[in-house]
């Protein structure tokens, strides 16, 4: 065997490096809703010189408006690796992430892979890591809609079944995991990390000029987002929801930042021309985090099929009507300002009327949605 003698200088720097850094963490992001969950975690890691932090972007979302704008707004460092997988069917996208991530993981050899949320990249990277014997921590574990038609529900089930550390945002998530037989020592209730980002961004969002540019007065408009395949991929469902929005805009201007999937479907179903005839429905491109925060936080009400926005509106006490039949985030209904309205146009009309002309909502912020979740997560990783 050939013994290689290292120069003493090299040995010294190796030892110093070794004592300074005793943990390496590889964090994964892929799609828009991941960015606001990873940003405070990466910022907290910067306070820990003993942790080496690396970031992988799978490239599931790749547009300026769906990805780059969020890196800028949330001060997320440029990813160390971009897998550039792009769009595709679920199987294609999941498989492309797995194939591209495996060699990266083999080269990086981290102590932990940290995944967030419930997108295809979350489940794909978890599968790869677990099979290579690398520990996985899942931020936002335990949420369940109990609706397996939702691709995200499958991603949540797969990720939580495999991950080693399940970091939950609310006590209902712990209950779900207990019920599924997860060992209690793997589950840590740490609170909602997206609310860290929200609280940290409120001041900076005041410098957004979006309301002025769109000539909107606070409380004098509604905000809509729609992107779930179950709502936008079917022409009849989408038309029904839009007709309710048509009636709303006659009473209160509606701003609708349009997700690329939704824009494609509106064009495919030939609905865009019809919308052009509604003067107070304002379509725009997807917005960056700070512009969008300034928009919805000043609105009279939000109508959405997003998961994250149900939580954010609860944190700031803005009425939210969820255009879905269920939610994986029930504390937003029991504690917050969210109502599950579904997609029946008559029910949407009735719920809108109640908000504009009647009931006020309770405004309780759920436990541990306090802006300190990233700090608690890093403590859990250092002392699992
Ligand atoms: C994904 C997530 C969903 C999340 C949503 C937020 C899964 C299963 N779904 O759904 O949980 O709420 O992101 O946006 O992971 N497109 C672009 N540019 C992009 C990204 C997408 O033009 O940067 C277009 C493509 O035509 C693509 C379509 O939008 O086919 C849908 O994108 P995709 O990432 O497949 O799913 P989302 O609906 O965005």
mmCIF file of C-alpha atoms and ligand atoms in Angstrom:
data_model
loop_
_atom_site.group_PDB
_atom_site.id
_atom_site.type_symbol
_atom_site.label_atom_id
_atom_site.label_comp_id
_atom_site.label_asym_id
_atom_site.label_seq_id
_atom_site.Cartn_x
_atom_site.Cartn_y
_atom_site.Cartn_z
ATOM 1 C CA UNK A 1 0.000 0.000 0.000
ATOM 2 C CA UNK A 2 1.320 3.437 -0.864
ATOM 3 C CA UNK A 3 1.272 5.772 2.113
ATOM 4 C CA UNK A 4 0.846 9.377 1.190
ATOM 5 C CA UNK A 5 2.372 11.921 3.583
ATOM 6 C CA UNK A 6 0.375 15.123 3.666
ATOM 7 C CA UNK A 7 2.319 18.362 4.070
ATOM 8 C CA UNK A 8 1.875 19.585 7.674
ATOM 9 C CA UNK A 9 0.168 22.764 6.510
ATOM 10 C CA UNK A 10 -2.515 20.724 4.822
ATOM 11 C CA UNK A 11 -3.003 18.541 7.896
ATOM 12 C CA UNK A 12 -3.402 21.633 10.098
ATOM 13 C CA UNK A 13 -6.022 23.226 7.886
ATOM 14 C CA UNK A 14 -7.815 19.890 7.578
ATOM 15 C CA UNK A 15 -7.984 19.573 11.386
ATOM 16 C CA UNK A 16 -9.149 23.141 11.868
ATOM 17 C CA UNK A 17 -11.826 22.687 9.218
ATOM 18 C CA UNK A 18 -12.875 19.423 10.853
ATOM 19 C CA UNK A 19 -13.332 20.897 14.332
ATOM 20 C CA UNK A 20 -15.099 24.014 13.042
ATOM 21 C CA UNK A 21 -17.686 22.154 10.949
ATOM 22 C CA UNK A 22 -19.233 19.060 12.383
ATOM 23 C CA UNK A 23 -22.374 18.868 10.333
ATOM 24 C CA UNK A 24 -23.221 19.217 6.651
ATOM 25 C CA UNK A 25 -26.792 19.951 5.565
ATOM 26 C CA UNK A 26 -28.082 19.746 1.999
ATOM 27 C CA UNK A 27 -31.343 21.670 1.604
ATOM 28 C CA UNK A 28 -33.711 21.107 -1.311
ATOM 29 C CA UNK A 29 -36.030 23.539 -3.098
ATOM 30 C CA UNK A 30 -37.975 22.948 -6.276
ATOM 31 C CA UNK A 31 -41.161 24.945 -6.664
ATOM 32 C CA UNK A 32 -42.537 28.344 -5.677
ATOM 33 C CA UNK A 33 -44.107 27.361 -2.335
ATOM 34 C CA UNK A 34 -40.745 25.941 -1.175
ATOM 35 C CA UNK A 35 -38.872 29.222 -1.311
ATOM 36 C CA UNK A 36 -40.601 30.987 1.599
ATOM 37 C CA UNK A 37 -40.108 27.852 3.717
ATOM 38 C CA UNK A 38 -36.380 27.430 3.083
ATOM 39 C CA UNK A 39 -35.378 31.123 3.340
ATOM 40 C CA UNK A 40 -35.528 31.492 7.161
ATOM 41 C CA UNK A 41 -33.928 28.071 7.652
ATOM 42 C CA UNK A 42 -30.933 29.012 5.464
ATOM 43 C CA UNK A 43 -30.681 32.384 7.229
ATOM 44 C CA UNK A 44 -30.587 30.622 10.622
ATOM 45 C CA UNK A 45 -27.900 28.213 9.385
ATOM 46 C CA UNK A 46 -25.711 31.236 8.630
ATOM 47 C CA UNK A 47 -25.600 31.840 12.417
ATOM 48 C CA UNK A 48 -23.970 28.419 12.875
ATOM 49 C CA UNK A 49 -20.392 28.280 11.583
ATOM 50 C CA UNK A 50 -20.236 24.651 12.736
ATOM 51 C CA UNK A 51 -22.767 23.712 10.026
ATOM 52 C CA UNK A 52 -21.846 23.562 6.351
ATOM 53 C CA UNK A 53 -24.902 24.445 4.290
ATOM 54 C CA UNK A 54 -25.463 23.568 0.632
ATOM 55 C CA UNK A 55 -28.546 24.326 -1.454
ATOM 56 C CA UNK A 56 -29.946 22.262 -4.335
ATOM 57 C CA UNK A 57 -32.640 23.718 -6.645
ATOM 58 C CA UNK A 58 -34.291 20.950 -8.636
ATOM 59 C CA UNK A 59 -35.545 23.432 -11.259
ATOM 60 C CA UNK A 60 -39.146 22.173 -11.002
ATOM 61 C CA UNK A 61 -40.096 25.843 -11.283
ATOM 62 C CA UNK A 62 -37.767 27.829 -13.502
ATOM 63 C CA UNK A 63 -39.475 31.049 -14.685
ATOM 64 C CA UNK A 64 -38.254 34.433 -13.469
ATOM 65 C CA UNK A 65 -41.658 35.033 -11.836
ATOM 66 C CA UNK A 66 -42.000 31.555 -10.316
ATOM 67 C CA UNK A 67 -38.436 31.204 -9.019
ATOM 68 C CA UNK A 68 -35.769 33.916 -9.493
ATOM 69 C CA UNK A 69 -37.944 36.723 -8.107
ATOM 70 C CA UNK A 70 -38.300 34.760 -4.855
ATOM 71 C CA UNK A 71 -34.567 34.216 -4.475
ATOM 72 C CA UNK A 72 -34.122 37.995 -4.712
ATOM 73 C CA UNK A 73 -37.059 39.002 -2.495
ATOM 74 C CA UNK A 74 -36.204 36.475 0.217
ATOM 75 C CA UNK A 75 -32.397 36.885 0.081
ATOM 76 C CA UNK A 76 -31.909 33.201 -0.680
ATOM 77 C CA UNK A 77 -28.330 32.547 -1.793
ATOM 78 C CA UNK A 78 -27.876 31.245 -5.341
ATOM 79 C CA UNK A 79 -28.197 27.447 -5.311
ATOM 80 C CA UNK A 80 -24.955 25.471 -5.260
ATOM 81 C CA UNK A 81 -26.507 23.016 -7.707
ATOM 82 C CA UNK A 82 -29.438 23.383 -10.139
ATOM 83 C CA UNK A 83 -30.802 20.093 -11.467
ATOM 84 C CA UNK A 84 -32.832 21.933 -14.163
ATOM 85 C CA UNK A 85 -35.522 19.256 -14.418
ATOM 86 C CA UNK A 86 -38.312 21.578 -15.648
ATOM 87 C CA UNK A 87 -41.943 20.607 -16.249
ATOM 88 C CA UNK A 88 -43.405 17.233 -17.188
ATOM 89 C CA UNK A 89 -45.915 14.652 -16.076
ATOM 90 C CA UNK A 90 -45.707 13.681 -12.416
ATOM 91 C CA UNK A 91 -43.793 10.494 -13.202
ATOM 92 C CA UNK A 92 -41.411 12.301 -15.559
ATOM 93 C CA UNK A 93 -40.743 15.152 -13.169
ATOM 94 C CA UNK A 94 -40.288 12.892 -10.132
ATOM 95 C CA UNK A 95 -38.031 10.516 -12.046
ATOM 96 C CA UNK A 96 -35.944 13.356 -13.513
ATOM 97 C CA UNK A 97 -35.360 14.788 -10.035
ATOM 98 C CA UNK A 98 -34.359 11.369 -8.685
ATOM 99 C CA UNK A 99 -31.932 10.657 -11.513
ATOM 100 C CA UNK A 100 -30.318 14.077 -11.318
ATOM 101 C CA UNK A 101 -30.193 14.227 -7.512
ATOM 102 C CA UNK A 102 -28.552 10.852 -6.875
ATOM 103 C CA UNK A 103 -25.053 11.734 -8.157
ATOM 104 C CA UNK A 104 -25.196 15.088 -6.362
ATOM 105 C CA UNK A 105 -26.002 13.381 -3.087
ATOM 106 C CA UNK A 106 -23.252 10.795 -3.606
ATOM 107 C CA UNK A 107 -20.744 13.588 -4.186
ATOM 108 C CA UNK A 108 -21.922 15.861 -1.376
ATOM 109 C CA UNK A 109 -22.271 13.213 1.387
ATOM 110 C CA UNK A 110 -24.261 15.411 3.795
ATOM 111 C CA UNK A 111 -25.296 14.417 7.322
ATOM 112 C CA UNK A 112 -28.842 15.572 6.624
ATOM 113 C CA UNK A 113 -31.018 16.263 3.614
ATOM 114 C CA UNK A 114 -33.666 18.850 4.502
ATOM 115 C CA UNK A 115 -36.850 18.933 2.408
ATOM 116 C CA UNK A 116 -39.826 21.272 2.745
ATOM 117 C CA UNK A 117 -43.516 21.146 1.871
ATOM 118 C CA UNK A 118 -45.205 18.691 -0.463
ATOM 119 C CA UNK A 119 -44.129 19.222 -4.064
ATOM 120 C CA UNK A 120 -42.791 16.507 -6.363
ATOM 121 C CA UNK A 121 -39.192 17.506 -5.584
ATOM 122 C CA UNK A 122 -39.840 16.946 -1.855
ATOM 123 C CA UNK A 123 -40.872 13.306 -2.303
ATOM 124 C CA UNK A 124 -38.315 12.569 -5.039
ATOM 125 C CA UNK A 125 -35.285 13.771 -3.048
ATOM 126 C CA UNK A 126 -36.528 12.019 0.092
ATOM 127 C CA UNK A 127 -36.701 8.686 -1.748
ATOM 128 C CA UNK A 128 -33.181 9.088 -3.123
ATOM 129 C CA UNK A 129 -31.689 10.115 0.218
ATOM 130 C CA UNK A 130 -33.315 7.376 2.281
ATOM 131 C CA UNK A 131 -32.163 4.695 -0.158
ATOM 132 C CA UNK A 132 -28.594 5.982 0.128
ATOM 133 C CA UNK A 133 -28.797 5.910 3.927
ATOM 134 C CA UNK A 134 -28.769 9.696 4.349
ATOM 135 C CA UNK A 135 -31.023 11.104 7.083
ATOM 136 C CA UNK A 136 -33.938 13.261 5.959
ATOM 137 C CA UNK A 137 -35.648 16.045 7.898
ATOM 138 C CA UNK A 138 -39.050 17.167 6.608
ATOM 139 C CA UNK A 139 -40.149 20.725 7.361
ATOM 140 C CA UNK A 140 -43.976 21.037 7.333
ATOM 141 C CA UNK A 141 -44.519 17.341 8.079
ATOM 142 C CA UNK A 142 -47.805 15.720 9.051
ATOM 143 C CA UNK A 143 -50.304 17.828 7.078
ATOM 144 C CA UNK A 144 -53.118 15.752 5.577
ATOM 145 C CA UNK A 145 -56.076 16.667 3.371
ATOM 146 C CA UNK A 146 -57.175 12.992 3.360
ATOM 147 C CA UNK A 147 -57.768 13.477 -0.362
ATOM 148 C CA UNK A 148 -55.516 11.212 -2.406
ATOM 149 C CA UNK A 149 -56.620 12.849 -5.662
ATOM 150 C CA UNK A 150 -54.284 15.707 -4.677
ATOM 151 C CA UNK A 151 -50.746 15.033 -5.914
ATOM 152 C CA UNK A 152 -49.416 16.875 -2.868
ATOM 153 C CA UNK A 153 -51.181 14.440 -0.514
ATOM 154 C CA UNK A 154 -49.276 11.546 -2.094
ATOM 155 C CA UNK A 155 -46.031 13.492 -1.748
ATOM 156 C CA UNK A 156 -46.783 14.164 1.939
ATOM 157 C CA UNK A 157 -47.557 10.513 2.673
ATOM 158 C CA UNK A 158 -44.423 9.251 0.934
ATOM 159 C CA UNK A 159 -42.134 11.862 2.490
ATOM 160 C CA UNK A 160 -43.443 11.401 6.032
ATOM 161 C CA UNK A 161 -43.328 7.604 5.809
ATOM 162 C CA UNK A 162 -39.614 7.781 4.974
ATOM 163 C CA UNK A 163 -38.172 10.827 6.741
ATOM 164 C CA UNK A 164 -36.182 10.489 9.980
ATOM 165 C CA UNK A 165 -37.178 13.807 11.535
ATOM 166 C CA UNK A 166 -40.706 15.160 11.123
ATOM 167 C CA UNK A 167 -40.915 18.863 11.900
ATOM 168 C CA UNK A 168 -44.572 19.819 12.265
ATOM 169 C CA UNK A 169 -46.312 23.198 12.004
ATOM 170 C CA UNK A 170 -49.369 22.476 14.176
ATOM 171 C CA UNK A 171 -50.621 19.902 16.717
ATOM 172 C CA UNK A 172 -53.075 18.352 14.188
ATOM 173 C CA UNK A 173 -50.028 17.311 12.135
ATOM 174 C CA UNK A 174 -48.574 15.483 15.167
ATOM 175 C CA UNK A 175 -51.926 13.707 15.616
ATOM 176 C CA UNK A 176 -51.933 12.594 11.969
ATOM 177 C CA UNK A 177 -48.438 11.167 12.287
ATOM 178 C CA UNK A 178 -49.224 9.367 15.574
ATOM 179 C CA UNK A 179 -52.284 7.836 13.895
ATOM 180 C CA UNK A 180 -50.095 6.585 11.041
ATOM 181 C CA UNK A 181 -47.829 4.847 13.542
ATOM 182 C CA UNK A 182 -44.812 7.156 13.317
ATOM 183 C CA UNK A 183 -42.513 6.766 16.345
ATOM 184 C CA UNK A 184 -43.152 9.757 18.652
ATOM 185 C CA UNK A 185 -39.424 10.511 19.040
ATOM 186 C CA UNK A 186 -39.224 11.332 15.312
ATOM 187 C CA UNK A 187 -41.905 14.044 15.605
ATOM 188 C CA UNK A 188 -41.068 17.593 16.723
ATOM 189 C CA UNK A 189 -43.674 20.338 16.857
ATOM 190 C CA UNK A 190 -41.698 23.413 15.820
ATOM 191 C CA UNK A 191 -44.352 25.781 14.402
ATOM 192 C CA UNK A 192 -44.888 27.275 10.973
ATOM 193 C CA UNK A 193 -41.721 28.378 9.202
ATOM 194 C CA UNK A 194 -43.592 30.322 6.512
ATOM 195 C CA UNK A 195 -44.737 32.678 9.223
ATOM 196 C CA UNK A 196 -41.060 33.417 10.052
ATOM 197 C CA UNK A 197 -40.724 34.669 6.471
ATOM 198 C CA UNK A 198 -43.987 36.586 6.647
ATOM 199 C CA UNK A 199 -43.093 38.474 9.840
ATOM 200 C CA UNK A 200 -39.548 39.167 8.621
ATOM 201 C CA UNK A 201 -40.857 40.573 5.320
ATOM 202 C CA UNK A 202 -43.678 42.870 6.478
ATOM 203 C CA UNK A 203 -41.495 45.941 6.824
ATOM 204 C CA UNK A 204 -39.730 45.416 3.481
ATOM 205 C CA UNK A 205 -43.053 44.820 1.698
ATOM 206 C CA UNK A 206 -44.041 48.399 2.568
ATOM 207 C CA UNK A 207 -41.557 49.590 -0.055
ATOM 208 C CA UNK A 208 -43.441 47.732 -2.807
ATOM 209 C CA UNK A 209 -45.182 50.211 -5.119
ATOM 210 C CA UNK A 210 -47.677 47.667 -6.429
ATOM 211 C CA UNK A 211 -50.835 49.246 -4.968
ATOM 212 C CA UNK A 212 -49.850 52.648 -6.348
ATOM 213 C CA UNK A 213 -48.994 51.172 -9.759
ATOM 214 C CA UNK A 214 -52.330 49.344 -9.922
ATOM 215 C CA UNK A 215 -54.191 52.339 -8.416
ATOM 216 C CA UNK A 216 -55.688 50.244 -5.622
ATOM 217 C CA UNK A 217 -56.802 51.602 -2.255
ATOM 218 C CA UNK A 218 -56.330 49.447 0.871
ATOM 219 C CA UNK A 219 -59.402 47.314 1.719
ATOM 220 C CA UNK A 220 -61.061 48.254 -1.590
ATOM 221 C CA UNK A 221 -60.258 45.105 -3.570
ATOM 222 C CA UNK A 222 -60.150 41.312 -3.396
ATOM 223 C CA UNK A 223 -57.288 38.993 -4.401
ATOM 224 C CA UNK A 224 -57.704 35.658 -6.179
ATOM 225 C CA UNK A 225 -55.238 32.847 -6.846
ATOM 226 C CA UNK A 226 -56.088 29.590 -8.605
ATOM 227 C CA UNK A 227 -53.718 26.909 -9.805
ATOM 228 C CA UNK A 228 -54.813 23.519 -8.494
ATOM 229 C CA UNK A 229 -55.292 21.018 -11.330
ATOM 230 C CA UNK A 230 -58.678 20.029 -9.826
ATOM 231 C CA UNK A 231 -59.881 23.631 -10.252
ATOM 232 C CA UNK A 232 -58.243 24.771 -13.459
ATOM 233 C CA UNK A 233 -57.832 21.684 -15.647
ATOM 234 C CA UNK A 234 -61.567 21.132 -16.103
ATOM 235 C CA UNK A 235 -63.376 23.737 -18.267
ATOM 236 C CA UNK A 236 -66.728 23.497 -16.461
ATOM 237 C CA UNK A 237 -65.205 23.842 -12.970
ATOM 238 C CA UNK A 238 -63.000 26.747 -14.015
ATOM 239 C CA UNK A 239 -65.880 28.545 -15.738
ATOM 240 C CA UNK A 240 -68.098 28.113 -12.660
ATOM 241 C CA UNK A 241 -65.486 29.644 -10.357
ATOM 242 C CA UNK A 242 -64.846 32.492 -12.805
ATOM 243 C CA UNK A 243 -68.538 33.294 -13.020
ATOM 244 C CA UNK A 244 -68.624 33.781 -9.252
ATOM 245 C CA UNK A 245 -65.574 36.047 -9.627
ATOM 246 C CA UNK A 246 -67.423 37.934 -12.370
ATOM 247 C CA UNK A 247 -70.256 38.721 -9.923
ATOM 248 C CA UNK A 248 -67.744 39.700 -7.211
ATOM 249 C CA UNK A 249 -65.842 42.111 -9.489
ATOM 250 C CA UNK A 250 -69.060 43.998 -10.205
ATOM 251 C CA UNK A 251 -69.109 44.849 -6.477
ATOM 252 C CA UNK A 252 -65.421 44.946 -5.526
ATOM 253 C CA UNK A 253 -62.387 45.033 -7.871
ATOM 254 C CA UNK A 254 -60.610 41.690 -8.047
ATOM 255 C CA UNK A 255 -56.861 41.257 -8.685
ATOM 256 C CA UNK A 256 -55.882 37.875 -10.103
ATOM 257 C CA UNK A 257 -52.151 37.062 -10.525
ATOM 258 C CA UNK A 258 -52.309 34.141 -12.938
ATOM 259 C CA UNK A 259 -50.184 31.001 -12.466
ATOM 260 C CA UNK A 260 -48.670 29.660 -15.747
ATOM 261 C CA UNK A 261 -50.784 26.479 -15.581
ATOM 262 C CA UNK A 262 -53.960 28.576 -15.187
ATOM 263 C CA UNK A 263 -53.005 30.982 -17.967
ATOM 264 C CA UNK A 264 -52.497 28.016 -20.272
ATOM 265 C CA UNK A 265 -55.912 26.590 -19.396
ATOM 266 C CA UNK A 266 -57.698 29.957 -19.772
ATOM 267 C CA UNK A 267 -56.245 30.203 -23.276
ATOM 268 C CA UNK A 268 -57.016 26.553 -24.092
ATOM 269 C CA UNK A 269 -60.685 26.904 -23.039
ATOM 270 C CA UNK A 270 -61.020 30.250 -24.869
ATOM 271 C CA UNK A 271 -62.028 32.046 -21.655
ATOM 272 C CA UNK A 272 -59.497 34.900 -21.806
ATOM 273 C CA UNK A 273 -61.642 36.971 -24.215
ATOM 274 C CA UNK A 274 -64.645 36.672 -21.919
ATOM 275 C CA UNK A 275 -62.606 37.902 -18.940
ATOM 276 C CA UNK A 276 -61.478 40.930 -20.939
ATOM 277 C CA UNK A 277 -65.129 42.052 -20.854
ATOM 278 C CA UNK A 278 -65.139 42.282 -17.033
ATOM 279 C CA UNK A 279 -63.687 45.726 -16.277
ATOM 280 C CA UNK A 280 -62.889 45.175 -12.603
ATOM 281 C CA UNK A 281 -61.211 41.792 -12.872
ATOM 282 C CA UNK A 282 -57.516 42.615 -13.203
ATOM 283 C CA UNK A 283 -55.343 39.769 -14.471
ATOM 284 C CA UNK A 284 -51.584 40.076 -13.999
ATOM 285 C CA UNK A 285 -48.463 37.926 -14.148
ATOM 286 C CA UNK A 286 -47.447 35.939 -11.027
ATOM 287 C CA UNK A 287 -46.017 38.399 -8.482
ATOM 288 C CA UNK A 288 -42.837 38.271 -6.433
ATOM 289 C CA UNK A 289 -43.096 37.639 -2.678
ATOM 290 C CA UNK A 290 -42.931 41.279 -1.525
ATOM 291 C CA UNK A 291 -45.330 42.682 -4.137
ATOM 292 C CA UNK A 292 -47.779 39.872 -3.462
ATOM 293 C CA UNK A 293 -47.523 40.363 0.306
ATOM 294 C CA UNK A 294 -48.262 44.080 -0.057
ATOM 295 C CA UNK A 295 -51.229 43.169 -2.264
ATOM 296 C CA UNK A 296 -53.013 40.532 -0.202
ATOM 297 C CA UNK A 297 -52.231 42.047 3.195
ATOM 298 C CA UNK A 298 -54.076 45.203 2.101
ATOM 299 C CA UNK A 299 -57.017 43.383 0.555
ATOM 300 C CA UNK A 300 -60.572 43.116 1.848
ATOM 301 C CA UNK A 301 -60.608 39.379 1.206
ATOM 302 C CA UNK A 302 -58.686 36.594 -0.467
ATOM 303 C CA UNK A 303 -60.121 33.730 -2.523
ATOM 304 C CA UNK A 304 -57.648 30.938 -3.172
ATOM 305 C CA UNK A 305 -56.911 27.280 -3.694
ATOM 306 C CA UNK A 306 -53.341 27.679 -2.377
ATOM 307 C CA UNK A 307 -52.247 25.991 0.843
ATOM 308 C CA UNK A 308 -49.765 28.616 1.984
ATOM 309 C CA UNK A 309 -52.075 31.566 1.517
ATOM 310 C CA UNK A 310 -54.625 29.999 3.894
ATOM 311 C CA UNK A 311 -51.926 30.154 6.581
ATOM 312 C CA UNK A 312 -50.577 33.581 5.727
ATOM 313 C CA UNK A 313 -54.044 35.194 5.777
ATOM 314 C CA UNK A 314 -54.679 33.584 9.172
ATOM 315 C CA UNK A 315 -51.444 35.044 10.526
ATOM 316 C CA UNK A 316 -52.478 38.572 9.511
ATOM 317 C CA UNK A 317 -56.237 38.213 10.102
ATOM 318 C CA UNK A 318 -57.338 38.715 6.482
ATOM 319 C CA UNK A 319 -60.575 36.876 5.553
ATOM 320 C CA UNK A 320 -59.837 33.916 3.272
ATOM 321 C CA UNK A 321 -62.260 31.794 1.248
ATOM 322 C CA UNK A 322 -60.679 28.517 0.206
ATOM 323 C CA UNK A 323 -62.005 27.275 -3.123
ATOM 324 C CA UNK A 324 -61.478 23.601 -2.333
ATOM 325 C CA UNK A 325 -63.502 20.886 -0.640
ATOM 326 C CA UNK A 326 -60.917 20.266 2.097
ATOM 327 C CA UNK A 327 -57.782 21.629 3.696
ATOM 328 C CA UNK A 328 -54.643 20.023 5.059
ATOM 329 C CA UNK A 329 -54.291 23.077 7.312
ATOM 330 C CA UNK A 330 -57.319 22.860 9.665
ATOM 331 C CA UNK A 331 -55.944 25.308 12.263
ATOM 332 C CA UNK A 332 -56.570 28.068 9.747
ATOM 333 C CA UNK A 333 -60.283 27.288 10.100
ATOM 334 C CA UNK A 334 -60.451 26.468 13.841
ATOM 335 C CA UNK A 335 -58.207 29.392 14.870
ATOM 336 C CA UNK A 336 -57.937 31.695 11.906
ATOM 337 C CA UNK A 337 -59.778 33.537 9.188
ATOM 338 C CA UNK A 338 -60.127 30.723 6.678
ATOM 339 C CA UNK A 339 -63.362 29.151 5.430
ATOM 340 C CA UNK A 340 -63.585 26.079 3.225
ATOM 341 C CA UNK A 341 -66.119 27.106 0.630
ATOM 342 C CA UNK A 342 -65.652 24.580 -2.181
ATOM 343 C CA UNK A 343 -66.211 25.339 -5.840
ATOM 344 C CA UNK A 344 -70.005 25.584 -6.123
ATOM 345 C CA UNK A 345 -70.527 29.099 -7.568
ATOM 346 C CA UNK A 346 -73.655 29.706 -5.419
ATOM 347 C CA UNK A 347 -71.690 28.850 -2.266
ATOM 348 C CA UNK A 348 -68.859 31.174 -3.301
ATOM 349 C CA UNK A 349 -71.416 33.991 -3.837
ATOM 350 C CA UNK A 350 -72.961 33.372 -0.400
ATOM 351 C CA UNK A 351 -69.588 33.287 1.393
ATOM 352 C CA UNK A 352 -68.473 36.510 -0.332
ATOM 353 C CA UNK A 353 -71.723 38.230 0.662
ATOM 354 C CA UNK A 354 -71.242 37.208 4.286
ATOM 355 C CA UNK A 355 -67.789 38.754 4.400
ATOM 356 C CA UNK A 356 -68.671 41.949 2.581
ATOM 357 C CA UNK A 357 -71.914 42.545 4.444
ATOM 358 C CA UNK A 358 -71.735 40.619 7.680
ATOM 359 C CA UNK A 359 -69.774 38.371 9.924
ATOM 360 C CA UNK A 360 -66.386 39.140 11.317
ATOM 361 C CA UNK A 361 -63.888 36.314 11.690
ATOM 362 C CA UNK A 362 -62.036 35.211 14.823
ATOM 363 C CA UNK A 363 -58.399 36.274 14.656
ATOM 364 C CA UNK A 364 -56.325 33.880 16.712
ATOM 365 C CA UNK A 365 -52.789 33.038 15.645
ATOM 366 C CA UNK A 366 -52.058 29.314 16.052
ATOM 367 C CA UNK A 367 -49.508 28.121 18.616
ATOM 368 C CA UNK A 368 -45.823 28.597 17.677
ATOM 369 C CA UNK A 369 -46.572 30.676 14.592
ATOM 370 C CA UNK A 370 -44.249 33.189 16.187
ATOM 371 C CA UNK A 371 -41.400 33.815 13.762
ATOM 372 C CA UNK A 372 -39.013 31.526 15.707
ATOM 373 C CA UNK A 373 -39.578 28.243 13.886
ATOM 374 C CA UNK A 374 -36.274 28.214 11.951
ATOM 375 C CA UNK A 375 -34.352 28.588 15.218
ATOM 376 C CA UNK A 376 -36.229 25.638 16.751
ATOM 377 C CA UNK A 377 -35.586 23.507 13.648
ATOM 378 C CA UNK A 378 -31.837 24.067 13.748
ATOM 379 C CA UNK A 379 -31.851 23.185 17.469
ATOM 380 C CA UNK A 380 -33.624 19.911 16.607
ATOM 381 C CA UNK A 381 -31.049 19.091 13.925
ATOM 382 C CA UNK A 382 -28.149 19.810 16.273
ATOM 383 C CA UNK A 383 -29.743 17.792 19.114
ATOM 384 C CA UNK A 384 -31.985 15.217 17.420
HETATM 385 C C1 LIG B 1 -46.547 22.847 -8.242
HETATM 386 C C2 LIG B 1 -46.758 21.947 -7.029
HETATM 387 C C3 LIG B 1 -47.871 22.518 -6.173
HETATM 388 C C4 LIG B 1 -47.637 23.971 -5.846
HETATM 389 C C5 LIG B 1 -47.450 24.742 -7.133
HETATM 390 C C6 LIG B 1 -47.205 26.207 -6.867
HETATM 391 C C7 LIG B 1 -46.393 19.522 -7.280
HETATM 392 C C8 LIG B 1 -47.075 18.226 -7.411
HETATM 393 N N1 LIG B 1 -47.172 20.616 -7.412
HETATM 394 O O1 LIG B 1 -47.708 22.749 -9.039
HETATM 395 O O2 LIG B 1 -47.941 21.794 -4.957
HETATM 396 O O3 LIG B 1 -48.729 24.487 -5.126
HETATM 397 O O4 LIG B 1 -46.340 24.166 -7.820
HETATM 398 O O5 LIG B 1 -47.008 26.915 -8.000
HETATM 399 O O6 LIG B 1 -45.208 19.550 -7.086
HETATM 400 N N2 LIG B 1 -44.750 26.320 -15.552
HETATM 401 C C9 LIG B 1 -44.110 27.385 -16.123
HETATM 402 N N3 LIG B 1 -43.046 27.916 -15.443
HETATM 403 C C10 LIG B 1 -42.615 27.426 -14.254
HETATM 404 C C11 LIG B 1 -43.279 26.329 -13.702
HETATM 405 C C12 LIG B 1 -44.349 25.796 -14.349
HETATM 406 O O7 LIG B 1 -44.454 27.849 -17.191
HETATM 407 O O8 LIG B 1 -41.635 27.975 -13.697
HETATM 408 C C13 LIG B 1 -45.925 25.751 -16.252
HETATM 409 C C14 LIG B 1 -45.610 24.526 -17.057
HETATM 410 O O9 LIG B 1 -46.363 24.561 -18.220
HETATM 411 C C15 LIG B 1 -46.087 23.393 -16.182
HETATM 412 C C16 LIG B 1 -47.242 24.024 -15.435
HETATM 413 O O10 LIG B 1 -46.894 25.404 -15.305
HETATM 414 O O11 LIG B 1 -46.429 22.270 -16.904
HETATM 415 C C17 LIG B 1 -47.467 23.433 -14.073
HETATM 416 O O12 LIG B 1 -46.277 23.450 -13.305
HETATM 417 P P1 LIG B 1 -45.893 22.231 -12.331
HETATM 418 O O13 LIG B 1 -44.641 22.531 -11.609
HETATM 419 O O14 LIG B 1 -46.017 20.946 -13.049
HETATM 420 O O15 LIG B 1 -47.073 22.187 -11.298
HETATM 421 P P2 LIG B 1 -47.767 23.337 -10.517
HETATM 422 O O16 LIG B 1 -49.175 23.359 -10.944
HETATM 423 O O17 LIG B 1 -46.995 24.618 -10.600
#
